[in-house]
mmCIF file of C-alpha atoms in Angstrom:
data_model
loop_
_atom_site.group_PDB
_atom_site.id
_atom_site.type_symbol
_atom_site.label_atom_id
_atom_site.label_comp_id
_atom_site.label_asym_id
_atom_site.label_seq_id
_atom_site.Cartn_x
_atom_site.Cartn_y
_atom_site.Cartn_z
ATOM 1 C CA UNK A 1 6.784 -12.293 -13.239
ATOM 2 C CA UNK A 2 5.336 -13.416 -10.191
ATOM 3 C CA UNK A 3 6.595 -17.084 -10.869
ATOM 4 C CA UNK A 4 10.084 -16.025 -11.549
ATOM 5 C CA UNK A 5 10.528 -14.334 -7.745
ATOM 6 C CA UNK A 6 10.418 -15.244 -4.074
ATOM 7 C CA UNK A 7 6.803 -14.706 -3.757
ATOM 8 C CA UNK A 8 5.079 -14.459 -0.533
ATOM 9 C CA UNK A 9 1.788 -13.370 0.931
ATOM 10 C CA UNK A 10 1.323 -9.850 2.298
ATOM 11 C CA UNK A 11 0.685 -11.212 6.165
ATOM 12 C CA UNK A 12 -1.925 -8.529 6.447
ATOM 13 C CA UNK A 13 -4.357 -9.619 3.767
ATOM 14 C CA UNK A 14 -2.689 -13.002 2.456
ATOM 15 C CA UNK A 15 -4.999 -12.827 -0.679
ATOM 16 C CA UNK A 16 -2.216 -10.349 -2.121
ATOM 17 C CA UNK A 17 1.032 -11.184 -3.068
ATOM 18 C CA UNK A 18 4.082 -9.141 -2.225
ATOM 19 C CA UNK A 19 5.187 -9.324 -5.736
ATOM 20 C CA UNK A 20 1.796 -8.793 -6.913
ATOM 21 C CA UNK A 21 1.651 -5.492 -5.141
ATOM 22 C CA UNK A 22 5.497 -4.926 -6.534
ATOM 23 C CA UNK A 23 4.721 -5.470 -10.581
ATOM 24 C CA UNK A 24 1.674 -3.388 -10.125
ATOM 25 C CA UNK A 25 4.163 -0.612 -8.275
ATOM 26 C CA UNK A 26 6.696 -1.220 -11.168
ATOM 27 C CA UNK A 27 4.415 -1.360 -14.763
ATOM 28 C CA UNK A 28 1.041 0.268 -13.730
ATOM 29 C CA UNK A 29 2.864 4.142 -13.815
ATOM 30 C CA UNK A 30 2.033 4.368 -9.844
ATOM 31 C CA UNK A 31 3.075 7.211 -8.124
ATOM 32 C CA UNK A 32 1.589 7.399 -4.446
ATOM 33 C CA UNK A 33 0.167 4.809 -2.222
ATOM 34 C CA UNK A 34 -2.930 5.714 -2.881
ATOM 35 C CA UNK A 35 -2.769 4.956 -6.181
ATOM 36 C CA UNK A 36 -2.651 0.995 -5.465
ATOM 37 C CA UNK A 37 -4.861 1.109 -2.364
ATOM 38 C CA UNK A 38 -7.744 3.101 -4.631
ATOM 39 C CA UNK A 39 -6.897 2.764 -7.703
ATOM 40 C CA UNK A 40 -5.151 -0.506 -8.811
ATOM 41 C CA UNK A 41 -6.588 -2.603 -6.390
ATOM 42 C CA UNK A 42 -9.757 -3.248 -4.358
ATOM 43 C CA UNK A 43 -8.268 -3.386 -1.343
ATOM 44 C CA UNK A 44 -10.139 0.312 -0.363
ATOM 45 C CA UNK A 45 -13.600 -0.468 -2.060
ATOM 46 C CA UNK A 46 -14.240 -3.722 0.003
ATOM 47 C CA UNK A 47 -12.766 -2.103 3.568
ATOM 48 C CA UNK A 48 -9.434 -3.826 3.723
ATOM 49 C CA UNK A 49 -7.164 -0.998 4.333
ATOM 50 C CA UNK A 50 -5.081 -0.611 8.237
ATOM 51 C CA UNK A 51 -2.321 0.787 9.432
ATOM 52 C CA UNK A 52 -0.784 -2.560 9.214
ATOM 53 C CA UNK A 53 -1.763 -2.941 5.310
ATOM 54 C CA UNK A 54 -0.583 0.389 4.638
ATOM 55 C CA UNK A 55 2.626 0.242 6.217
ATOM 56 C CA UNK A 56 3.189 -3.529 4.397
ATOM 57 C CA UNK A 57 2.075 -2.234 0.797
ATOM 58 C CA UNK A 58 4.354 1.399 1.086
ATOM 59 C CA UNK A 59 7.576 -1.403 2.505
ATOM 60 C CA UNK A 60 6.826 -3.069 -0.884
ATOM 61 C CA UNK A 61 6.562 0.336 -2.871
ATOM 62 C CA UNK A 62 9.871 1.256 -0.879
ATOM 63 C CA UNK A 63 11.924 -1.538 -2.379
ATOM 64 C CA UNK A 64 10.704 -1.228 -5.855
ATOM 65 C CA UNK A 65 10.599 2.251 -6.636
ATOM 66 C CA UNK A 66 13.129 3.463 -4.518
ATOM 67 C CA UNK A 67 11.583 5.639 -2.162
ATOM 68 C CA UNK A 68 13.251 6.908 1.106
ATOM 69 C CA UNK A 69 12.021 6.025 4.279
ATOM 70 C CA UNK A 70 11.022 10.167 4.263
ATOM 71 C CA UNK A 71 9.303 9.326 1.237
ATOM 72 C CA UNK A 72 7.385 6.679 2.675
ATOM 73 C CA UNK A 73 6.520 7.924 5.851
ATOM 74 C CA UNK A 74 4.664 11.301 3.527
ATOM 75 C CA UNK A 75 2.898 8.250 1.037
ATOM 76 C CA UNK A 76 1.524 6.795 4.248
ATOM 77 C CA UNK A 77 0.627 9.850 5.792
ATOM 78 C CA UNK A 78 -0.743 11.237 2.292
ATOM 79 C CA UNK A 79 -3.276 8.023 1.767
ATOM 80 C CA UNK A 80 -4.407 8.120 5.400
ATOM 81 C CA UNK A 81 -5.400 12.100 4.881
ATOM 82 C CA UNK A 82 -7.132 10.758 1.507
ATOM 83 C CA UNK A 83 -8.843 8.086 3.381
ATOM 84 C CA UNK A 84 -9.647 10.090 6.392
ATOM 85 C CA UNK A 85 -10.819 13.280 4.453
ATOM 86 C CA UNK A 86 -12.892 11.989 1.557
ATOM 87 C CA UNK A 87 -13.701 8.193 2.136
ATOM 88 C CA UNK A 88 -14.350 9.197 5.883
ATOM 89 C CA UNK A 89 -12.392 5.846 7.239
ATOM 90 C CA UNK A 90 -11.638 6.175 10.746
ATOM 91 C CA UNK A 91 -8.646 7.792 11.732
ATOM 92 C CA UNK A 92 -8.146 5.326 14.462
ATOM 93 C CA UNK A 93 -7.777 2.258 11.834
ATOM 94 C CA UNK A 94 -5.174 3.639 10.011
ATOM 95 C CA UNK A 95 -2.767 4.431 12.806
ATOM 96 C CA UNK A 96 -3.168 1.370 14.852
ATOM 97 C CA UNK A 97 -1.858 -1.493 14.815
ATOM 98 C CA UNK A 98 1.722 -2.378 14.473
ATOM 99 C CA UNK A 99 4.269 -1.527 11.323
ATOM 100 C CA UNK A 100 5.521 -4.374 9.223
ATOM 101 C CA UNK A 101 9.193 -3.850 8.345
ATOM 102 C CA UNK A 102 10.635 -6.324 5.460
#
């Protein structure tokens, strides 16, 4: 899969793939943002997650399953009360920082 399209790293945590994060978007049935940032990844167990990472990963979500830009602006805001409210990250990492647009 990966092989097959314009791969490129996600620039805030190169050790992910765009494409990566789209095939797991596209065959893991993922619904939220959440889902890949807790679920389908490890990205929230080891500490990785930012504003910029979330804003990178829900651009990559956008493109593959279609989602508004209302729709993606609610998935951010959704996994940032999820992180905030019962994995007590700080509210300050996940809304600083800069958006990634692609």
């Amino acid at each position: 899969y990966i092989a097959n399209e314009n791969d490129a790293p996600l620039s805030s945590r190169p050790d992910y793939s765009r494409c990566e994060i789209a095939f797991i978007a596209a065959h893991e049935k993922v619904h939220h943002l959440d889902d890949i940032i807790l679920r389908r990844s490890l990205l929230g167990l080891l500490g990785y997650v930012d504003a910029d990472l979330l804003h990178e990963i829900a651009d990559v979500m956008a493109q593959t399953l279609g989602w508004t830009d209302d729709e993606k602006q609610d998935e951010i805001e959704r996994t940032i009360d999820i992180l905030i409210d019962r994995h007590n990250v700080p509210e300050a990492r996940l809304r600083a920082g800069k958006t990634v647009n692609v």
